[in-house]
């Protein structure tokens, strides 16, 4: 079986957890932060689990 290449763009954005789920960061935290509430900015800082609909597609991109 040939080795699979990791998609380098996906590897920078997604990470696997110990149980095999995929974590992702949030968007909308880069600029124009003055108009966003502190609570919203704080919640955007935390990682979240990838949606089930996208799980298979991203898992193929980061096989290891």
Coordinates of N, CA and C in Angstrom, one line a residue:
X1 N 0.8 -1.2 0.0 CA 0.0 0.0 0.0 C 0.9 1.3 0.0
X2 N 0.6 2.2 -0.9 CA 1.5 3.4 -0.9 C 1.1 4.3 0.3
X3 N 2.1 5.1 0.6 CA 1.9 6.1 1.7 C 0.9 7.2 1.3
X4 N 0.1 7.7 2.2 CA -0.8 8.8 1.9 C -0.1 10.1 2.3
X5 N -0.3 11.1 1.5 CA 0.3 12.4 1.8 C -0.8 13.2 2.6
X6 N -0.3 13.9 3.6 CA -1.1 14.8 4.4 C -1.3 16.1 3.6
X7 N -2.5 16.6 3.6 CA -2.8 17.9 3.0 C -2.3 19.0 3.9
X8 N -1.2 19.7 3.5 CA -0.5 20.6 4.4 C -1.4 21.7 4.9
X9 N -2.3 22.2 4.0 CA -3.2 23.3 4.4 C -4.2 22.8 5.5
X10 N -4.7 21.6 5.4 CA -5.6 21.0 6.4 C -4.9 20.7 7.7
X11 N -3.6 20.3 7.6 CA -2.8 20.0 8.8 C -2.6 21.2 9.7
X12 N -2.5 22.4 9.1 CA -2.4 23.6 9.8 C -3.6 24.1 10.5
X13 N -4.8 23.6 10.0 CA -6.1 24.1 10.5 C -6.8 23.1 11.4
X14 N -6.6 21.8 11.2 CA -7.3 20.8 12.0 C -6.3 19.9 12.7
X15 N -6.8 19.4 13.9 CA -6.0 18.5 14.7 C -6.9 17.4 15.2
X16 N -6.4 16.1 15.3 CA -7.1 15.0 15.8 C -7.0 14.9 17.3
X17 N -8.1 14.6 17.9 CA -8.1 14.3 19.4 C -7.7 12.9 19.7
X18 N -7.6 12.5 20.9 CA -7.2 11.2 21.3 C -8.3 10.2 20.9
X19 N -9.5 10.6 20.8 CA -10.6 9.7 20.5 C -10.9 9.6 19.0
X20 N -10.1 10.4 18.2 CA -10.3 10.4 16.8 C -11.2 11.5 16.2
X21 N -11.8 12.3 17.1 CA -12.5 13.5 16.6 C -11.6 14.5 16.0
X22 N -12.1 15.5 15.3 CA -11.3 16.5 14.7 C -11.6 17.9 15.3
X23 N -10.6 18.6 15.7 CA -10.8 19.9 16.3 C -10.5 21.0 15.3
X24 N -11.2 22.1 15.4 CA -11.0 23.2 14.5 C -11.1 24.5 15.3
X25 N -10.5 25.6 14.8 CA -10.6 26.9 15.4 C -11.8 27.6 14.9
X26 N -12.0 28.8 15.4 CA -13.1 29.7 15.0 C -12.6 30.8 14.0
X27 N -13.4 31.2 13.1 CA -13.1 32.4 12.3 C -13.6 33.7 13.0
X28 N -13.4 34.8 12.4 CA -13.8 36.1 12.8 C -13.1 36.6 14.1
X29 N -11.9 36.3 14.3 CA -11.1 36.7 15.4 C -9.8 37.5 15.0
X30 N -9.8 37.9 13.8 CA -8.5 38.5 13.3 C -8.5 40.0 13.4
X31 N -9.6 40.7 13.0 CA -9.5 42.2 13.0 C -10.9 42.7 13.2
X32 N -11.1 44.0 13.2 CA -12.4 44.7 13.6 C -12.9 44.1 14.9
X33 N -12.1 44.0 15.9 CA -12.4 43.4 17.2 C -13.1 44.4 18.1
X34 N -13.0 45.7 17.8 CA -13.6 46.7 18.7 C -15.1 46.6 18.7
X35 N -15.7 46.2 17.6 CA -17.2 46.1 17.6 C -17.7 44.8 18.1
X36 N -16.9 43.9 18.5 CA -17.3 42.6 19.0 C -17.2 42.6 20.6
X37 N -18.2 42.0 21.2 CA -18.3 41.9 22.6 C -17.1 41.0 23.2
X38 N -16.7 41.3 24.4 CA -15.6 40.5 25.0 C -16.0 39.0 25.1
X39 N -17.2 38.8 25.5 CA -17.7 37.4 25.6 C -17.6 36.7 24.3
X40 N -18.0 37.3 23.2 CA -17.9 36.7 21.9 C -16.4 36.5 21.5
X41 N -15.6 37.4 21.7 CA -14.1 37.2 21.4 C -13.5 36.1 22.2
X42 N -13.9 36.0 23.4 CA -13.4 34.9 24.3 C -13.9 33.6 23.8
X43 N -15.1 33.5 23.4 CA -15.7 32.2 22.9 C -15.1 31.8 21.6
X44 N -14.7 32.8 20.8 CA -14.1 32.5 19.5 C -12.6 31.9 19.7
X45 N -12.0 32.2 20.8 CA -10.7 31.7 21.1 C -10.6 30.2 21.3
X46 N -11.7 29.6 21.8 CA -11.7 28.2 22.1 C -11.9 27.4 20.8
X47 N -11.2 26.2 20.8 CA -11.4 25.3 19.7 C -12.7 24.5 19.9
X48 N -13.2 24.0 18.8 CA -14.5 23.3 18.8 C -14.3 22.0 18.0
X49 N -15.3 21.1 18.1 CA -15.2 19.8 17.3 C -15.9 20.1 16.0
X50 N -15.2 19.5 15.0 CA -15.7 19.7 13.6 C -17.1 19.0 13.4
X51 N -17.9 19.6 12.6 CA -19.3 19.1 12.3 C -19.2 17.7 11.7
X52 N -20.2 16.9 12.0 CA -20.2 15.5 11.6 C -20.2 15.4 10.0
X53 N -20.9 16.4 9.4 CA -21.0 16.4 7.9 C -19.6 16.5 7.2
X54 N -18.7 17.2 7.9 CA -17.3 17.5 7.3 C -16.3 16.5 7.8
X55 N -16.6 15.7 8.8 CA -15.6 14.8 9.4 C -14.9 13.9 8.5
X56 N -15.6 13.2 7.6 CA -15.0 12.2 6.7 C -14.1 12.9 5.7
X57 N -14.5 14.0 5.2 CA -13.7 14.8 4.2 C -12.4 15.2 4.7
X58 N -12.4 15.8 6.0 CA -11.2 16.3 6.6 C -10.3 15.1 7.1
X59 N -10.9 14.1 7.6 CA -10.1 12.9 8.1 C -9.3 12.3 6.9
X60 N -9.8 12.4 5.7 CA -9.1 11.9 4.6 C -7.8 12.7 4.3
X61 N -7.9 14.0 4.6 CA -6.8 15.0 4.4 C -5.7 14.9 5.4
X62 N -6.1 14.5 6.6 CA -5.1 14.3 7.7 C -5.1 12.9 8.2
X63 N -4.5 11.9 7.5 CA -4.6 10.5 7.8 C -3.8 10.1 9.0
X64 N -2.8 10.9 9.4 CA -1.9 10.5 10.5 C -2.0 11.4 11.7

